[in-house]
Amino acid sequence: MSQDANGVTQADVIVIGGGLVGTAVAYGLARNGADTLVLDQGDDAFRASRGNFGLVWVQGKGHDLPDYSRWTRSSAARWAGFAQMLLGDGGVDVQLRQQGGFHMCFSDDEMLERQTRLQTLQDALGDYPFQMLDAADLKARLPLIGPAVVGASYTPQDGHVNPLKLLRALHASTQARGGRLIGGVQVDRIDCAAGEFCVTAGQRRFIAPRIVLAAGLGNPGLARQVGLHAPVAPNRGQVLVSERVRPFLDYPTINVRQTDEGTVQLGDSMEEVGFDDRTTTEVLAKIARRGVSTFPLLSQVRLVRAWGALRVMSPDGFPIYQQSPLHPGAFVVTCHSGVTLAAAHALRIAPWIMGGEQPEELGVFTGDRFLTDKVFSHAH
Ligand SMILES: Cc1cc2nc3c(=O)[nH]c(=O)nc-3n(C[C@H](O)[C@H](O)[C@H](O)COP(=O)(O)OP(=O)(O)OC[C@H]3O[C@@H](n4cnc5c(N)ncnc54)[C@H](O)[C@@H]3O)c2cc1C
């Protein structure tokens, strides 16, 4: 990367946004030898990357859009190797545990709904292993499960990481590969001329022939400037964290997981409340009740922290990946499963941005789909 006499910084690729999505792409770019510059607004921005649940989650995703399932599974399949790369480059162990995950059901109707969803996926994809476990089977795998749980679904590709270590690993690994991260930079304007993008942030300017919009909830306004459509909006999730307790849960579940440090995270709420990342007693109580129903021993455990964080959600819940038809070289990359998809972002999206083939699953994920009447239900 270089700076000219006018103080303009040049790079091969500028990535706007230093959250999980931007730094996963940046890491992939830097690994492939691109001179990569990440510009990030800073710590007071809304950041899903600092407030999430840490799941690498495949189970049930894409039952109404099989390409989403394929894309998710392609990332999950690469996660073990990806974690090793991050350890090798940045020296940070993200604590990946990927031996499958459970989705608990509290009624026979929930069991049936779950079975139908996973069977639909298996019918569409062929190779989609899953198991439905009744209460006795489940107790054999998870001895501390509560009596209110009537059964669970299990898929073997699910896992979890420490999400804060993941963000740190991505930053460290990108830098170790020569990428540069600049914080405290709020991009206001993007101009396109003669095959180059000029990015303005206050008095500072940055130029590159390729640009990636990975600014989370900041994407809609940036996308418009380069002929892209990225109508993402906030969706709040609230999370509870307990004191450290002895290991009791080897597997992640959709609403309770024990971290590598011994704390227990409880969550899985979804609310459309705009740019409001506060917590509410009502939702936290519901999350806690469900956690205690799942594992009754949690009633004895002290809670030490709670927070709200904003998901980056498109209208149908699926990601948006697109190169601008009007300004080739400008890409938008945004999704609401930035942990799960980090491996695919680094290992499959980055080569596309550098001029390689677009990954085959991605054709359906353009932002332009929202310019038509097509509507999917929320992906989960
Ligand atoms: C409660 C909760 C639980 C979740 N659980 C999981 C999970 O278990 N598994 C999973 O896969 N995903 C999960 N997610 C989703 C995951 O956290 C997000 O997909 C991911 O963090 C999105 O990363 P991002 O980089 O797109 O956005 P963000 O983390 O929001 O980062 C965007 C960055 O862009 C920067 N920015 C914005 N505008 C500008 C601008 N104009 N100029 C410069 N920089 C700018 C900001 O500073 C920010 O750092 C969860 C999310 C939440 C909220």
Short mmCIF file of C-alpha atoms and ligand atoms in Angstrom, two decimals:
data_model
loop_
_atom_site.label_atom_id
_atom_site.label_comp_id
_atom_site.label_asym_id
_atom_site.label_seq_id
_atom_site.Cartn_x
_atom_site.Cartn_y
_atom_site.Cartn_z
CA MET A 1 0.00 0.00 0.00
CA SER A 2 1.28 3.49 -0.75
CA GLN A 3 0.45 7.12 -0.14
CA ASP A 4 0.98 9.76 -2.85
CA ALA A 5 2.17 13.36 -2.43
CA ASN A 6 -1.43 14.53 -1.84
CA GLY A 7 -1.82 12.16 1.08
CA VAL A 8 -4.09 9.80 -0.87
CA THR A 9 -3.67 6.18 0.19
CA GLN A 10 -3.73 3.55 -2.56
CA ALA A 11 -4.39 -0.19 -2.38
CA ASP A 12 -5.44 -3.10 -4.60
CA VAL A 13 -8.68 -3.54 -2.65
CA ILE A 14 -10.43 -1.35 -0.07
CA VAL A 15 -12.78 -3.15 2.33
CA ILE A 16 -15.22 -0.85 4.14
CA GLY A 17 -16.13 -2.38 7.53
CA GLY A 18 -13.87 -4.14 10.00
CA GLY A 19 -16.42 -6.51 11.54
CA LEU A 20 -16.50 -10.27 11.04
CA VAL A 21 -17.61 -10.00 7.42
CA GLY A 22 -15.16 -7.32 6.30
CA THR A 23 -12.15 -8.84 8.02
CA ALA A 24 -12.94 -12.39 6.83
CA VAL A 25 -12.99 -11.13 3.24
CA ALA A 26 -9.89 -8.97 3.89
CA TYR A 27 -8.03 -11.94 5.33
CA GLY A 28 -8.82 -14.00 2.22
CA LEU A 29 -7.67 -11.15 -0.01
CA ALA A 30 -4.44 -10.60 1.90
CA ARG A 31 -3.73 -14.36 1.90
CA ASN A 32 -4.03 -14.28 -1.87
CA GLY A 33 -1.46 -11.50 -2.09
CA ALA A 34 -3.74 -8.48 -2.61
CA ASP A 35 -2.64 -5.19 -1.12
CA THR A 36 -5.66 -4.85 1.19
CA LEU A 37 -6.88 -1.89 3.21
CA VAL A 38 -9.72 -2.17 5.75
CA LEU A 39 -11.45 1.05 6.81
CA ASP A 40 -13.57 0.83 9.95
CA GLN A 41 -15.74 3.38 11.68
CA GLY A 42 -14.72 2.36 15.17
CA ASP A 43 -15.84 1.13 18.54
CA ASP A 44 -18.91 3.33 18.92
CA ALA A 45 -20.50 1.83 15.76
CA PHE A 46 -23.23 -0.81 15.95
CA ARG A 47 -21.33 -4.06 15.70
CA ALA A 48 -23.01 -7.43 15.48
CA SER A 49 -19.50 -8.86 15.50
CA ARG A 50 -19.00 -7.99 19.17
CA GLY A 51 -22.38 -9.19 20.42
CA ASN A 52 -23.11 -12.54 18.81
CA PHE A 53 -23.61 -16.12 19.96
CA GLY A 54 -20.63 -17.77 18.26
CA LEU A 55 -22.40 -20.62 16.48
CA VAL A 56 -21.15 -22.22 13.29
CA TRP A 57 -24.68 -23.33 12.48
CA VAL A 58 -25.95 -25.38 9.57
CA GLN A 59 -29.00 -27.12 10.98
CA GLY A 60 -32.31 -26.22 9.32
CA LYS A 61 -30.88 -23.32 7.31
CA GLY A 62 -32.10 -22.96 3.74
CA HIS A 63 -35.09 -25.28 3.95
CA ASP A 64 -36.85 -22.81 1.63
CA LEU A 65 -33.75 -21.94 -0.43
CA PRO A 66 -31.39 -24.92 -0.90
CA ASP A 67 -28.56 -22.71 -2.26
CA TYR A 68 -28.39 -21.10 1.17
CA SER A 69 -27.99 -24.50 2.74
CA ARG A 70 -25.27 -25.41 0.21
CA TRP A 71 -23.45 -22.15 0.85
CA THR A 72 -23.69 -22.54 4.63
CA ARG A 73 -22.47 -26.12 4.50
CA SER A 74 -19.60 -25.20 2.20
CA SER A 75 -18.45 -22.80 4.91
CA ALA A 76 -18.97 -25.27 7.77
CA ALA A 77 -16.98 -27.89 5.85
CA ARG A 78 -14.06 -25.46 5.54
CA TRP A 79 -14.17 -24.28 9.16
CA ALA A 80 -11.67 -26.75 10.65
CA GLY A 81 -9.00 -25.84 8.09
CA PHE A 82 -9.87 -22.18 8.42
CA ALA A 83 -9.37 -22.23 12.19
CA GLN A 84 -5.93 -23.76 11.64
CA MET A 85 -5.05 -21.02 9.13
CA LEU A 86 -6.04 -18.34 11.63
CA LEU A 87 -3.92 -20.00 14.30
CA GLY A 88 -0.97 -20.24 11.93
CA ASP A 89 -1.19 -16.67 10.63
CA GLY A 90 -2.44 -14.67 13.60
CA GLY A 91 -1.54 -16.94 16.52
CA VAL A 92 -5.09 -16.86 17.92
CA ASP A 93 -6.98 -20.08 18.70
CA VAL A 94 -10.67 -19.38 18.08
CA GLN A 95 -11.61 -22.49 20.11
CA LEU A 96 -13.60 -24.21 17.36
CA ARG A 97 -15.60 -27.18 18.65
CA GLN A 98 -17.48 -28.81 15.80
CA GLN A 99 -18.95 -32.13 16.77
CA GLY A 100 -22.57 -31.39 15.89
CA GLY A 101 -25.34 -29.41 17.53
CA PHE A 102 -28.80 -29.89 19.02
CA HIS A 103 -32.05 -28.03 18.55
CA MET A 104 -34.32 -28.76 21.53
CA CYS A 105 -38.06 -29.35 21.12
CA PHE A 106 -40.55 -28.78 23.93
CA SER A 107 -43.63 -30.43 22.37
CA ASP A 108 -44.56 -33.15 19.90
CA ASP A 109 -45.67 -30.47 17.44
CA GLU A 110 -42.22 -28.88 17.58
CA MET A 111 -40.64 -32.31 16.98
CA LEU A 112 -42.84 -32.83 13.93
CA GLU A 113 -42.13 -29.36 12.56
CA ARG A 114 -38.40 -29.95 13.01
CA GLN A 115 -38.46 -33.36 11.38
CA THR A 116 -40.39 -31.97 8.39
CA ARG A 117 -37.92 -29.11 7.94
CA LEU A 118 -34.85 -31.33 8.03
CA GLN A 119 -36.47 -33.99 5.86
CA THR A 120 -37.26 -31.30 3.26
CA LEU A 121 -33.59 -30.38 3.24
CA GLN A 122 -32.51 -34.00 2.92
CA ASP A 123 -34.94 -34.53 0.03
CA ALA A 124 -33.65 -31.42 -1.76
CA LEU A 125 -29.94 -31.97 -1.15
CA GLY A 126 -29.55 -35.74 -0.87
CA ASP A 127 -26.55 -35.72 1.41
CA TYR A 128 -27.98 -34.02 4.51
CA PRO A 129 -27.41 -36.13 7.60
CA PHE A 130 -29.61 -35.51 10.63
CA GLN A 131 -31.12 -37.43 13.54
CA MET A 132 -34.31 -36.94 15.52
CA LEU A 133 -33.73 -38.00 19.13
CA ASP A 134 -36.49 -38.79 21.60
CA ALA A 135 -36.15 -37.85 25.28
CA ALA A 136 -34.31 -41.07 26.21
CA ASP A 137 -31.83 -40.85 23.29
CA LEU A 138 -31.19 -37.23 24.12
CA LYS A 139 -30.59 -37.93 27.81
CA ALA A 140 -28.03 -40.54 26.81
CA ARG A 141 -26.11 -37.83 24.92
CA LEU A 142 -26.81 -34.90 27.26
CA PRO A 143 -27.36 -36.35 30.76
CA LEU A 144 -28.27 -32.98 32.33
CA ILE A 145 -31.14 -32.24 29.97
CA GLY A 146 -34.41 -31.22 31.66
CA PRO A 147 -37.69 -33.18 31.71
CA ALA A 148 -39.51 -30.45 29.75
CA VAL A 149 -37.49 -31.28 26.63
CA VAL A 150 -39.36 -33.95 24.67
CA GLY A 151 -36.59 -34.49 22.14
CA ALA A 152 -34.18 -32.77 19.79
CA SER A 153 -32.82 -32.72 16.29
CA TYR A 154 -29.09 -33.21 15.76
CA THR A 155 -26.88 -32.47 12.76
CA PRO A 156 -23.18 -33.36 12.78
CA GLN A 157 -21.75 -30.28 11.02
CA ASP A 158 -22.74 -27.71 13.63
CA GLY A 159 -20.20 -26.20 15.97
CA HIS A 160 -19.19 -23.08 17.84
CA VAL A 161 -16.26 -20.75 18.41
CA ASN A 162 -15.35 -17.95 20.77
CA PRO A 163 -16.66 -15.03 18.67
CA LEU A 164 -14.48 -12.34 20.25
CA LYS A 165 -11.39 -14.46 19.66
CA LEU A 166 -12.59 -14.93 16.07
CA LEU A 167 -12.73 -11.17 15.50
CA ARG A 168 -9.28 -10.80 17.04
CA ALA A 169 -7.94 -13.70 14.98
CA LEU A 170 -9.24 -12.17 11.76
CA HIS A 171 -7.67 -8.81 12.56
CA ALA A 172 -4.33 -10.35 13.55
CA SER A 173 -4.23 -12.74 10.59
CA THR A 174 -5.10 -10.04 8.07
CA GLN A 175 -2.30 -7.88 9.42
CA ALA A 176 0.13 -10.80 9.53
CA ARG A 177 -0.54 -11.29 5.81
CA GLY A 178 0.26 -7.64 5.07
CA GLY A 179 -3.28 -6.20 5.18
CA ARG A 180 -3.73 -2.86 6.90
CA LEU A 181 -6.62 -1.96 9.20
CA ILE A 182 -7.42 1.67 9.89
CA GLY A 183 -9.95 2.44 12.63
CA GLY A 184 -11.81 5.66 13.34
CA VAL A 185 -12.57 6.15 9.63
CA GLN A 186 -16.18 6.78 8.69
CA VAL A 187 -16.57 6.58 4.93
CA ASP A 188 -18.90 9.31 3.67
CA ARG A 189 -18.52 9.13 -0.09
CA ILE A 190 -17.45 6.81 -2.86
CA ASP A 191 -16.70 8.22 -6.34
CA CYS A 192 -16.13 6.01 -9.35
CA ALA A 193 -14.06 7.18 -12.33
CA ALA A 194 -11.77 5.57 -14.90
CA GLY A 195 -11.97 2.12 -13.30
CA GLU A 196 -11.00 3.37 -9.86
CA PHE A 197 -12.90 4.04 -6.67
CA CYS A 198 -12.08 7.08 -4.60
CA VAL A 199 -13.27 6.74 -1.01
CA THR A 200 -13.64 9.87 1.10
CA ALA A 201 -13.76 9.90 4.90
CA GLY A 202 -13.63 13.44 6.27
CA GLN A 203 -10.39 14.93 4.97
CA ARG A 204 -8.88 11.56 4.05
CA ARG A 205 -8.95 9.86 0.68
CA PHE A 206 -8.26 6.29 -0.39
CA ILE A 207 -8.10 4.89 -3.93
CA ALA A 208 -8.34 1.34 -5.30
CA PRO A 209 -9.57 -0.45 -8.44
CA ARG A 210 -11.70 -2.76 -6.27
CA ILE A 211 -13.87 -2.04 -3.30
CA VAL A 212 -15.87 -4.27 -0.94
CA LEU A 213 -18.82 -2.92 1.02
CA ALA A 214 -18.89 -4.92 4.25
CA ALA A 215 -20.14 -2.16 6.54
CA GLY A 216 -23.01 -4.11 8.10
CA LEU A 217 -25.87 -1.73 8.84
CA GLY A 218 -23.89 1.04 7.11
CA ASN A 219 -24.19 -0.74 3.75
CA PRO A 220 -27.47 0.65 2.36
CA GLY A 221 -26.19 4.22 1.91
CA LEU A 222 -22.78 3.13 0.62
CA ALA A 223 -24.27 0.62 -1.83
CA ARG A 224 -26.44 3.27 -3.48
CA GLN A 225 -23.31 5.24 -4.40
CA VAL A 226 -21.92 2.40 -6.53
CA GLY A 227 -25.12 1.18 -8.21
CA LEU A 228 -25.88 -1.59 -5.70
CA HIS A 229 -28.95 -2.30 -3.60
CA ALA A 230 -28.42 -3.56 -0.01
CA PRO A 231 -31.57 -2.92 2.02
CA VAL A 232 -30.39 -4.40 5.33
CA ALA A 233 -32.02 -3.38 8.62
CA PRO A 234 -31.38 -4.06 12.31
CA ASN A 235 -32.84 -7.07 14.11
CA ARG A 236 -32.08 -7.15 17.82
CA GLY A 237 -30.89 -10.22 19.67
CA GLN A 238 -30.47 -10.27 23.46
CA VAL A 239 -27.89 -12.43 25.17
CA LEU A 240 -27.31 -13.50 28.80
CA VAL A 241 -23.98 -14.71 30.16
CA SER A 242 -23.42 -16.63 33.40
CA GLU A 243 -20.50 -16.94 35.76
CA ARG A 244 -17.97 -19.66 34.92
CA VAL A 245 -19.14 -23.15 35.82
CA ARG A 246 -17.62 -26.60 35.48
CA PRO A 247 -17.93 -28.08 31.98
CA PHE A 248 -21.37 -29.71 31.53
CA LEU A 249 -22.20 -29.21 27.86
CA ASP A 250 -19.92 -30.46 25.09
CA TYR A 251 -22.20 -29.45 22.25
CA PRO A 252 -23.72 -26.17 21.10
CA THR A 253 -27.49 -25.81 21.05
CA ILE A 254 -29.48 -23.05 19.39
CA ASN A 255 -30.30 -21.31 22.70
CA VAL A 256 -27.67 -22.43 25.24
CA ARG A 257 -23.94 -23.01 24.85
CA GLN A 258 -21.02 -23.25 27.22
CA THR A 259 -18.00 -21.27 26.11
CA ASP A 260 -14.40 -22.46 26.19
CA GLU A 261 -13.95 -20.30 29.29
CA GLY A 262 -16.77 -21.98 31.23
CA THR A 263 -19.40 -19.25 31.03
CA VAL A 264 -22.84 -20.15 29.70
CA GLN A 265 -24.38 -18.04 26.93
CA LEU A 266 -28.17 -17.99 26.56
CA GLY A 267 -30.00 -16.32 23.71
CA ASP A 268 -31.89 -16.65 20.42
CA SER A 269 -34.36 -13.76 20.66
CA MET A 270 -35.30 -11.78 17.52
CA GLU A 271 -36.93 -8.34 17.62
CA GLU A 272 -37.48 -5.61 15.05
CA VAL A 273 -36.98 -2.46 17.13
CA GLY A 274 -34.84 -0.27 14.87
CA PHE A 275 -31.45 1.05 16.01
CA ASP A 276 -32.03 0.20 19.68
CA ASP A 277 -29.54 -2.23 21.21
CA ARG A 278 -30.79 -2.06 24.79
CA THR A 279 -31.94 -5.07 26.79
CA THR A 280 -35.43 -5.61 28.23
CA THR A 281 -36.34 -7.57 31.36
CA GLU A 282 -39.22 -9.30 29.58
CA VAL A 283 -37.08 -10.82 26.81
CA LEU A 284 -34.18 -11.67 29.12
CA ALA A 285 -36.59 -13.45 31.49
CA LYS A 286 -37.95 -15.50 28.60
CA ILE A 287 -34.43 -16.45 27.48
CA ALA A 288 -33.51 -17.43 31.06
CA ARG A 289 -36.70 -19.50 31.53
CA ARG A 290 -36.08 -21.43 28.33
CA GLY A 291 -32.46 -22.00 29.35
CA VAL A 292 -33.49 -23.37 32.75
CA SER A 293 -36.13 -25.60 31.13
CA THR A 294 -33.41 -26.97 28.87
CA PHE A 295 -30.82 -27.50 31.62
CA PRO A 296 -32.36 -27.21 35.12
CA LEU A 297 -28.91 -26.91 36.75
CA LEU A 298 -28.79 -23.37 35.31
CA SER A 299 -31.31 -22.26 37.96
CA GLN A 300 -28.37 -22.37 40.43
CA VAL A 301 -26.00 -20.39 38.26
CA ARG A 302 -25.47 -16.63 38.62
CA LEU A 303 -25.89 -14.40 35.59
CA VAL A 304 -23.14 -11.81 35.24
CA ARG A 305 -23.82 -9.94 31.99
CA ALA A 306 -26.55 -9.19 29.47
CA TRP A 307 -26.50 -7.25 26.24
CA GLY A 308 -28.46 -6.49 23.12
CA ALA A 309 -26.86 -6.44 19.67
CA LEU A 310 -28.20 -5.73 16.21
CA ARG A 311 -28.21 -8.35 13.49
CA VAL A 312 -27.65 -7.18 9.93
CA MET A 313 -30.83 -8.50 8.34
CA SER A 314 -31.99 -8.34 4.73
CA PRO A 315 -35.75 -8.40 4.03
CA ASP A 316 -35.78 -12.18 3.37
CA GLY A 317 -33.03 -12.99 5.90
CA PHE A 318 -30.59 -14.29 3.27
CA PRO A 319 -27.19 -12.74 2.49
CA ILE A 320 -26.53 -10.17 -0.21
CA TYR A 321 -23.54 -10.80 -2.49
CA GLN A 322 -23.23 -8.85 -5.70
CA GLN A 323 -20.78 -7.09 -7.99
CA SER A 324 -22.09 -3.80 -9.29
CA PRO A 325 -23.21 -4.08 -12.92
CA LEU A 326 -22.81 -0.31 -13.22
CA HIS A 327 -19.38 -0.10 -11.60
CA PRO A 328 -17.58 -3.45 -11.93
CA GLY A 329 -15.02 -3.85 -9.18
CA ALA A 330 -17.47 -2.74 -6.49
CA PHE A 331 -18.91 -5.61 -4.41
CA VAL A 332 -21.36 -5.80 -1.54
CA VAL A 333 -20.96 -8.64 1.00
CA THR A 334 -23.40 -8.76 3.90
CA CYS A 335 -25.23 -11.43 5.88
CA HIS A 336 -26.66 -12.26 9.29
CA SER A 337 -24.49 -15.34 9.93
CA GLY A 338 -21.03 -13.84 9.86
CA VAL A 339 -19.51 -16.45 12.18
CA THR A 340 -20.84 -19.46 10.27
CA LEU A 341 -19.96 -17.96 6.90
CA ALA A 342 -16.52 -16.58 7.81
CA ALA A 343 -14.69 -19.49 6.18
CA ALA A 344 -16.63 -19.10 2.93
CA HIS A 345 -16.09 -15.35 2.98
CA ALA A 346 -12.33 -15.75 3.29
CA LEU A 347 -11.84 -18.79 1.08
CA ARG A 348 -14.55 -18.44 -1.60
CA ILE A 349 -15.68 -14.79 -1.76
CA ALA A 350 -12.16 -13.29 -1.69
CA PRO A 351 -10.96 -15.15 -4.85
CA TRP A 352 -14.13 -13.96 -6.65
CA ILE A 353 -13.37 -10.35 -5.69
CA MET A 354 -9.86 -10.75 -7.09
CA GLY A 355 -11.29 -11.67 -10.50
CA GLY A 356 -12.04 -15.39 -10.14
CA GLU A 357 -15.33 -17.13 -10.92
CA GLN A 358 -18.32 -16.23 -8.77
CA PRO A 359 -19.09 -19.22 -6.47
CA GLU A 360 -21.93 -21.14 -8.09
CA GLU A 361 -24.33 -20.92 -5.15
CA LEU A 362 -24.31 -17.13 -5.12
CA GLY A 363 -26.44 -16.32 -8.18
CA VAL A 364 -29.61 -16.07 -6.08
CA PHE A 365 -28.16 -13.66 -3.52
CA THR A 366 -28.00 -10.41 -5.48
CA GLY A 367 -29.43 -7.32 -3.80
CA ASP A 368 -31.41 -6.78 -6.99
CA ARG A 369 -33.84 -9.51 -5.89
CA PHE A 370 -35.41 -6.90 -3.60
CA LEU A 371 -36.19 -4.69 -6.59
CA THR A 372 -38.77 -7.34 -7.68
CA ASP A 373 -41.85 -8.75 -5.94
CA LYS A 374 -40.04 -11.92 -4.88
CA VAL A 375 -40.36 -12.52 -1.14
CA PHE A 376 -38.90 -15.34 0.97
CA SER A 377 -39.56 -15.93 4.63
CA HIS A 378 -36.81 -15.06 7.15
CA ALA A 379 -33.87 -17.46 6.94
CA HIS A 380 -32.93 -18.90 10.26
C1 LIG B 1 -27.34 -11.48 19.20
C2 LIG B 1 -26.68 -12.00 17.95
C3 LIG B 1 -26.35 -13.33 17.86
C4 LIG B 1 -25.72 -13.81 16.71
N1 LIG B 1 -25.34 -15.12 16.68
C5 LIG B 1 -24.68 -15.59 15.59
C6 LIG B 1 -24.24 -16.93 15.57
O1 LIG B 1 -24.39 -17.66 16.54
N2 LIG B 1 -23.63 -17.37 14.44
C7 LIG B 1 -23.45 -16.58 13.34
O2 LIG B 1 -22.93 -17.05 12.33
N3 LIG B 1 -23.82 -15.29 13.37
C8 LIG B 1 -24.43 -14.78 14.46
N4 LIG B 1 -24.81 -13.47 14.49
C9 LIG B 1 -24.57 -12.63 13.33
C10 LIG B 1 -23.15 -12.12 13.21
O3 LIG B 1 -22.74 -11.55 14.42
C11 LIG B 1 -23.15 -11.09 12.08
O4 LIG B 1 -23.52 -11.72 10.88
C12 LIG B 1 -21.82 -10.48 11.85
O5 LIG B 1 -21.27 -10.00 13.03
C13 LIG B 1 -21.99 -9.33 10.88
O6 LIG B 1 -20.73 -8.77 10.72
P1 LIG B 1 -20.56 -7.49 9.86
O7 LIG B 1 -19.09 -7.30 9.74
O8 LIG B 1 -21.37 -7.54 8.62
O9 LIG B 1 -21.25 -6.33 10.71
P2 LIG B 1 -20.78 -5.54 12.00
O10 LIG B 1 -20.19 -6.38 13.04
O11 LIG B 1 -21.96 -4.70 12.38
O12 LIG B 1 -19.60 -4.63 11.47
C14 LIG B 1 -19.80 -3.63 10.53
C15 LIG B 1 -18.63 -2.70 10.64
O13 LIG B 1 -18.76 -1.71 9.61
C16 LIG B 1 -18.30 -0.50 10.12
N5 LIG B 1 -18.93 0.58 9.37
C17 LIG B 1 -20.26 0.83 9.23
N6 LIG B 1 -20.45 1.92 8.46
C18 LIG B 1 -19.21 2.36 8.10
C19 LIG B 1 -18.74 3.45 7.32
N7 LIG B 1 -19.57 4.32 6.73
N8 LIG B 1 -17.39 3.61 7.18
C20 LIG B 1 -16.51 2.76 7.79
N9 LIG B 1 -16.92 1.70 8.53
C21 LIG B 1 -18.25 1.51 8.68
C22 LIG B 1 -18.66 -0.51 11.60
O14 LIG B 1 -17.69 0.25 12.31
C23 LIG B 1 -18.59 -1.97 11.97
O15 LIG B 1 -17.36 -2.29 12.61
C24 LIG B 1 -25.45 -12.95 15.62
C25 LIG B 1 -25.78 -11.60 15.73
C26 LIG B 1 -26.38 -11.12 16.87
C27 LIG B 1 -26.70 -9.66 16.95
#
